[in-house]
Tab-separated table of N, CA and C in Angstrom:
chain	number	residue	atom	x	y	z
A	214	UNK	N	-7.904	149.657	12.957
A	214	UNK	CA	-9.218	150.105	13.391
A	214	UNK	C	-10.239	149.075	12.909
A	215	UNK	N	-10.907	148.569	13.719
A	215	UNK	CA	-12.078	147.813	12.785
A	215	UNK	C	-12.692	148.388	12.652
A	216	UNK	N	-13.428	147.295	11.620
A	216	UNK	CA	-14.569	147.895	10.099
A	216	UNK	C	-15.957	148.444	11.238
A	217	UNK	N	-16.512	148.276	12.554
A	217	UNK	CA	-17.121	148.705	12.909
A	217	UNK	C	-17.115	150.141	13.341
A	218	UNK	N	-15.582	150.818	13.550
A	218	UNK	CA	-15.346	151.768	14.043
A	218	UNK	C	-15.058	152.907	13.189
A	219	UNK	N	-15.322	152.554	11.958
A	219	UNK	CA	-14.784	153.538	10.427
A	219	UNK	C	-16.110	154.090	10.418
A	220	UNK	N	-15.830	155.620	10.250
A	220	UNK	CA	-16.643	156.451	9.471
A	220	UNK	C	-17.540	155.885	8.274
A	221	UNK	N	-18.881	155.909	7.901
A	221	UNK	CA	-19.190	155.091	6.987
A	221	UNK	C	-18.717	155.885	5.504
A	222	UNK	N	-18.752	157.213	5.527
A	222	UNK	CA	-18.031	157.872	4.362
A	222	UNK	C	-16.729	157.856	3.899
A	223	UNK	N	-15.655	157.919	4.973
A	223	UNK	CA	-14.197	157.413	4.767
A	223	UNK	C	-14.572	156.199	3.932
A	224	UNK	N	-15.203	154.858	4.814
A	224	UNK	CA	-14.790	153.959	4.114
A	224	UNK	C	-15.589	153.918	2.744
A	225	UNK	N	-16.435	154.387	2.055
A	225	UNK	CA	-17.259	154.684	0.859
A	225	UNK	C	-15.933	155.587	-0.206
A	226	UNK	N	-15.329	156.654	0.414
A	226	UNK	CA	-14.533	157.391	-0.516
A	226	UNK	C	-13.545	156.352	-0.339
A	227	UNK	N	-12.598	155.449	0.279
A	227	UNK	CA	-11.861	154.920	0.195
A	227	UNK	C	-12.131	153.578	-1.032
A	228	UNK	N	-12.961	153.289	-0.872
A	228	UNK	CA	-13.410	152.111	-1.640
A	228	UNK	C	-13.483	152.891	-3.195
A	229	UNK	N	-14.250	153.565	-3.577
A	229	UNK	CA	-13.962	154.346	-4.521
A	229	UNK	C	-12.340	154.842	-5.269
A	230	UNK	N	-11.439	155.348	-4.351
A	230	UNK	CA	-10.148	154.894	-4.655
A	230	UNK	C	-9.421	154.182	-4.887
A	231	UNK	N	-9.983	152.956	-4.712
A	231	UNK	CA	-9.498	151.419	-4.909
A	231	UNK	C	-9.885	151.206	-6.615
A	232	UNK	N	-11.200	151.636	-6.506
A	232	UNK	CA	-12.160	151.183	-8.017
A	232	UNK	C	-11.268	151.727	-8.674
A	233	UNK	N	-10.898	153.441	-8.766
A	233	UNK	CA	-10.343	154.307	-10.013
A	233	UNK	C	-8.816	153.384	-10.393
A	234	UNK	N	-8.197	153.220	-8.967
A	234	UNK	CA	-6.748	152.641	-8.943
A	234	UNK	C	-6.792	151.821	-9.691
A	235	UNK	N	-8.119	150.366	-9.033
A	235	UNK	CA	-7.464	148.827	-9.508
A	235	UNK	C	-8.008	148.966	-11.705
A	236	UNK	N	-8.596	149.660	-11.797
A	236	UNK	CA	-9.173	150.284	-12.995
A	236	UNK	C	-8.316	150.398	-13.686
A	237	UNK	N	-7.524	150.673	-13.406
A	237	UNK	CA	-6.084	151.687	-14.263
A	237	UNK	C	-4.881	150.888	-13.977
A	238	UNK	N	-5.228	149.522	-13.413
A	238	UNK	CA	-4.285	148.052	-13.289
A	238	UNK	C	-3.157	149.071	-12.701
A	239	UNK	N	-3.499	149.780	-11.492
A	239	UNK	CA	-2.120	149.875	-10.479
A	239	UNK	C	-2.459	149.665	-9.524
A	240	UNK	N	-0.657	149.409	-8.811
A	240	UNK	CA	-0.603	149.072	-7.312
A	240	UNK	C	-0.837	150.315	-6.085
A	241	UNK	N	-0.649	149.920	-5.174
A	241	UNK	CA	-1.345	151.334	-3.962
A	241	UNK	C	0.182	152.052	-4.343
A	242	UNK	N	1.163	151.265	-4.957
A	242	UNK	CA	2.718	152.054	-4.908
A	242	UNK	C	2.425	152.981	-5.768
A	243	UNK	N	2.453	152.752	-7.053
A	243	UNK	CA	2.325	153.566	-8.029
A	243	UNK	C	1.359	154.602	-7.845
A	244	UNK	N	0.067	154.521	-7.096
A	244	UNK	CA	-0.553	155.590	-7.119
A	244	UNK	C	0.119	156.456	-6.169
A	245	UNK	N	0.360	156.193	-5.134
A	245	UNK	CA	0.976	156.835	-3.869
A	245	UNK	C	2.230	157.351	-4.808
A	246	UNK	N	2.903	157.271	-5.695
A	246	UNK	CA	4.049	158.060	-6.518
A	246	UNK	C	3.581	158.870	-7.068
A	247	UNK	N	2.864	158.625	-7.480
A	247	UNK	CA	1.827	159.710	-8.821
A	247	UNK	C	1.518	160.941	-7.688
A	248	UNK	N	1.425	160.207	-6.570
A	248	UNK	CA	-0.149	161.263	-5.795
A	248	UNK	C	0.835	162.178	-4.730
A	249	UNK	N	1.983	161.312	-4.659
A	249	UNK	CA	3.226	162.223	-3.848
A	249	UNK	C	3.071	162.022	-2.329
A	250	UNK	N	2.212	160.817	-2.277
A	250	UNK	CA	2.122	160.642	-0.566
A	250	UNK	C	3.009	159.126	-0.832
A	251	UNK	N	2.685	158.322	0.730
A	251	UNK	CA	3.158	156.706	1.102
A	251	UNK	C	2.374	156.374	0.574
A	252	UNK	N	2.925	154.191	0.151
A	252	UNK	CA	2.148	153.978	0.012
A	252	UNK	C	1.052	153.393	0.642
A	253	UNK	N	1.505	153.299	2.289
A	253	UNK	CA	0.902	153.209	3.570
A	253	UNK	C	-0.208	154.136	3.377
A	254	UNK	N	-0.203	155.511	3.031
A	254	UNK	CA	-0.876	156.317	3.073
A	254	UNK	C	-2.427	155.712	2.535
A	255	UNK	N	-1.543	155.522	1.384
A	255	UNK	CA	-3.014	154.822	-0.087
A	255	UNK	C	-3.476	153.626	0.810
A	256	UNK	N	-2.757	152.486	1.217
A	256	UNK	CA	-3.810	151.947	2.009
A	256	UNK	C	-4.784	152.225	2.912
A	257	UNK	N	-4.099	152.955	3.944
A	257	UNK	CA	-5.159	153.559	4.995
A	257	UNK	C	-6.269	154.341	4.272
A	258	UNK	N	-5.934	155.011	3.412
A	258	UNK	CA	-7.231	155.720	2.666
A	258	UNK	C	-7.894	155.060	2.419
A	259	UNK	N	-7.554	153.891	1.545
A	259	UNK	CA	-8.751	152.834	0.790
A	259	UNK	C	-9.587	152.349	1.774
A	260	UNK	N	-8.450	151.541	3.393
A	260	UNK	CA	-9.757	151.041	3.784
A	260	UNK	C	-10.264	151.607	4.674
A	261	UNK	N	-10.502	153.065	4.744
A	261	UNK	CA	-11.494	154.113	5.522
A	261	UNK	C	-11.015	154.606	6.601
A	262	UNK	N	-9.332	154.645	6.735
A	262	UNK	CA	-8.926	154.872	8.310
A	262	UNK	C	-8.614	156.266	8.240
A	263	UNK	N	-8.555	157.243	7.135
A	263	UNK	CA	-8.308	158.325	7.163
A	263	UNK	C	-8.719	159.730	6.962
A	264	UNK	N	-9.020	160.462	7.352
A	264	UNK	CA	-9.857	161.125	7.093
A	264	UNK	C	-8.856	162.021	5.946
A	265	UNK	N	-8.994	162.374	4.920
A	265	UNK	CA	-8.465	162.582	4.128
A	265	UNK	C	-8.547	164.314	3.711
A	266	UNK	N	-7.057	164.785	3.736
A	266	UNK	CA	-7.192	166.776	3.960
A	266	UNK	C	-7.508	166.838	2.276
A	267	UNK	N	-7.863	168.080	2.068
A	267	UNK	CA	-8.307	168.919	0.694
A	267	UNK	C	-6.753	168.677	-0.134
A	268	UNK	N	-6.155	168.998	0.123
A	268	UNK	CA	-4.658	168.966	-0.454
A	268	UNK	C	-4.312	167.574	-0.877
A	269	UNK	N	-4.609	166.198	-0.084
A	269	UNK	CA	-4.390	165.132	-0.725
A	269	UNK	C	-5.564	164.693	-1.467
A	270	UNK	N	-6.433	165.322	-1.014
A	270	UNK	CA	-8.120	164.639	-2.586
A	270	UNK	C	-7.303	165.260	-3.578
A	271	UNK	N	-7.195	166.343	-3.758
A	271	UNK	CA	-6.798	167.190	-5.192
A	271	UNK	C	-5.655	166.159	-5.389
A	272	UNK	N	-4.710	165.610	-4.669
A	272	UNK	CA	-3.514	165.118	-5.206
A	272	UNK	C	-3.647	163.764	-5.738
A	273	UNK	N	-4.801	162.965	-5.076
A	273	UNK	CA	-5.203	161.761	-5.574
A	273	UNK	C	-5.978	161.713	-6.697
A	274	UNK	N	-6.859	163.060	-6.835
A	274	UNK	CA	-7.608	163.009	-8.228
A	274	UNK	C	-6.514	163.060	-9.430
A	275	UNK	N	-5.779	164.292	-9.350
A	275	UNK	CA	-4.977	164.652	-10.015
A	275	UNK	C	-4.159	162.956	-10.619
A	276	UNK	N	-3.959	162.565	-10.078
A	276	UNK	CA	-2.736	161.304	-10.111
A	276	UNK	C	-3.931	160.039	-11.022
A	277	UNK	N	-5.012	160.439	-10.482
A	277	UNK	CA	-6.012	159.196	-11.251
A	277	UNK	C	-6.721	160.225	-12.536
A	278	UNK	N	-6.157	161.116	-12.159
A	278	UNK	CA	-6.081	161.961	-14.010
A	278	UNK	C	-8.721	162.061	-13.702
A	279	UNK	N	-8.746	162.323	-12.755
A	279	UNK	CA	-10.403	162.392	-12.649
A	279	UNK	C	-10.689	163.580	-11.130
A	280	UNK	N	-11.706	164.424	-11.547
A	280	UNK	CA	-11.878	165.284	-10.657
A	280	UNK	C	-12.356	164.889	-9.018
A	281	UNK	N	-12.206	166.132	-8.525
A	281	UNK	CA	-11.864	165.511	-7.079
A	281	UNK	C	-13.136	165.202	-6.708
A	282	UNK	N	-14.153	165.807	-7.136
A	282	UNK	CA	-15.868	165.118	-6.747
A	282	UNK	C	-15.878	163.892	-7.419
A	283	UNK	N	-14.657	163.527	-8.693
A	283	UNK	CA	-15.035	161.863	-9.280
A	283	UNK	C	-15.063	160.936	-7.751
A	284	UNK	N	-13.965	161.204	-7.054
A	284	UNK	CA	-13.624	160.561	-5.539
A	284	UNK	C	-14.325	160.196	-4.675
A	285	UNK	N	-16.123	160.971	-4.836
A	285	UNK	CA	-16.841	160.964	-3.364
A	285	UNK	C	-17.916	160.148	-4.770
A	286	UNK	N	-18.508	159.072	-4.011
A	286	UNK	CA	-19.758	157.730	-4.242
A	286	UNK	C	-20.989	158.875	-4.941
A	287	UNK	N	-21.305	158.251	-5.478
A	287	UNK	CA	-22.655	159.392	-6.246
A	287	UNK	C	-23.333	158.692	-4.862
């Protein structure tokens, strides 16, 4: 999808997932283990292609050990 065609919030919460990840010196693998999805998944999230269900925020917070509102950009 190009960067013109992304939601501007996907790609804001995605980028934010990148920060907590690359923070905590892991790969999209390791989080995507932690978080119980692909690690295809974790990419598409990061760079804004997904719109992301309630069930995987909780699973990505959970895995970056930070609440699921840490996830959304102040």
């Amino acid at each position: 999808m190009p960067p013109s065609t992304r939601e501007p919030r996907l790609v804001d919460f995605g980028a934010r997932v990148r920060e907590l990840r690359e923070e905590r010196g892991w790969s999209q693998e390791v989080l995507a283990e932690r978080a119980g999805v692909h690690r295809t998944y974790v990419g598409s999230v990061e760079r804004g292609e997904r719109n992301v269900s309630l069930k995987n925020i909780y699973a990505l917070a959970e895995a970056l050990a930070v609440r699921a509102r840490d996830l959304f950009p102040a």
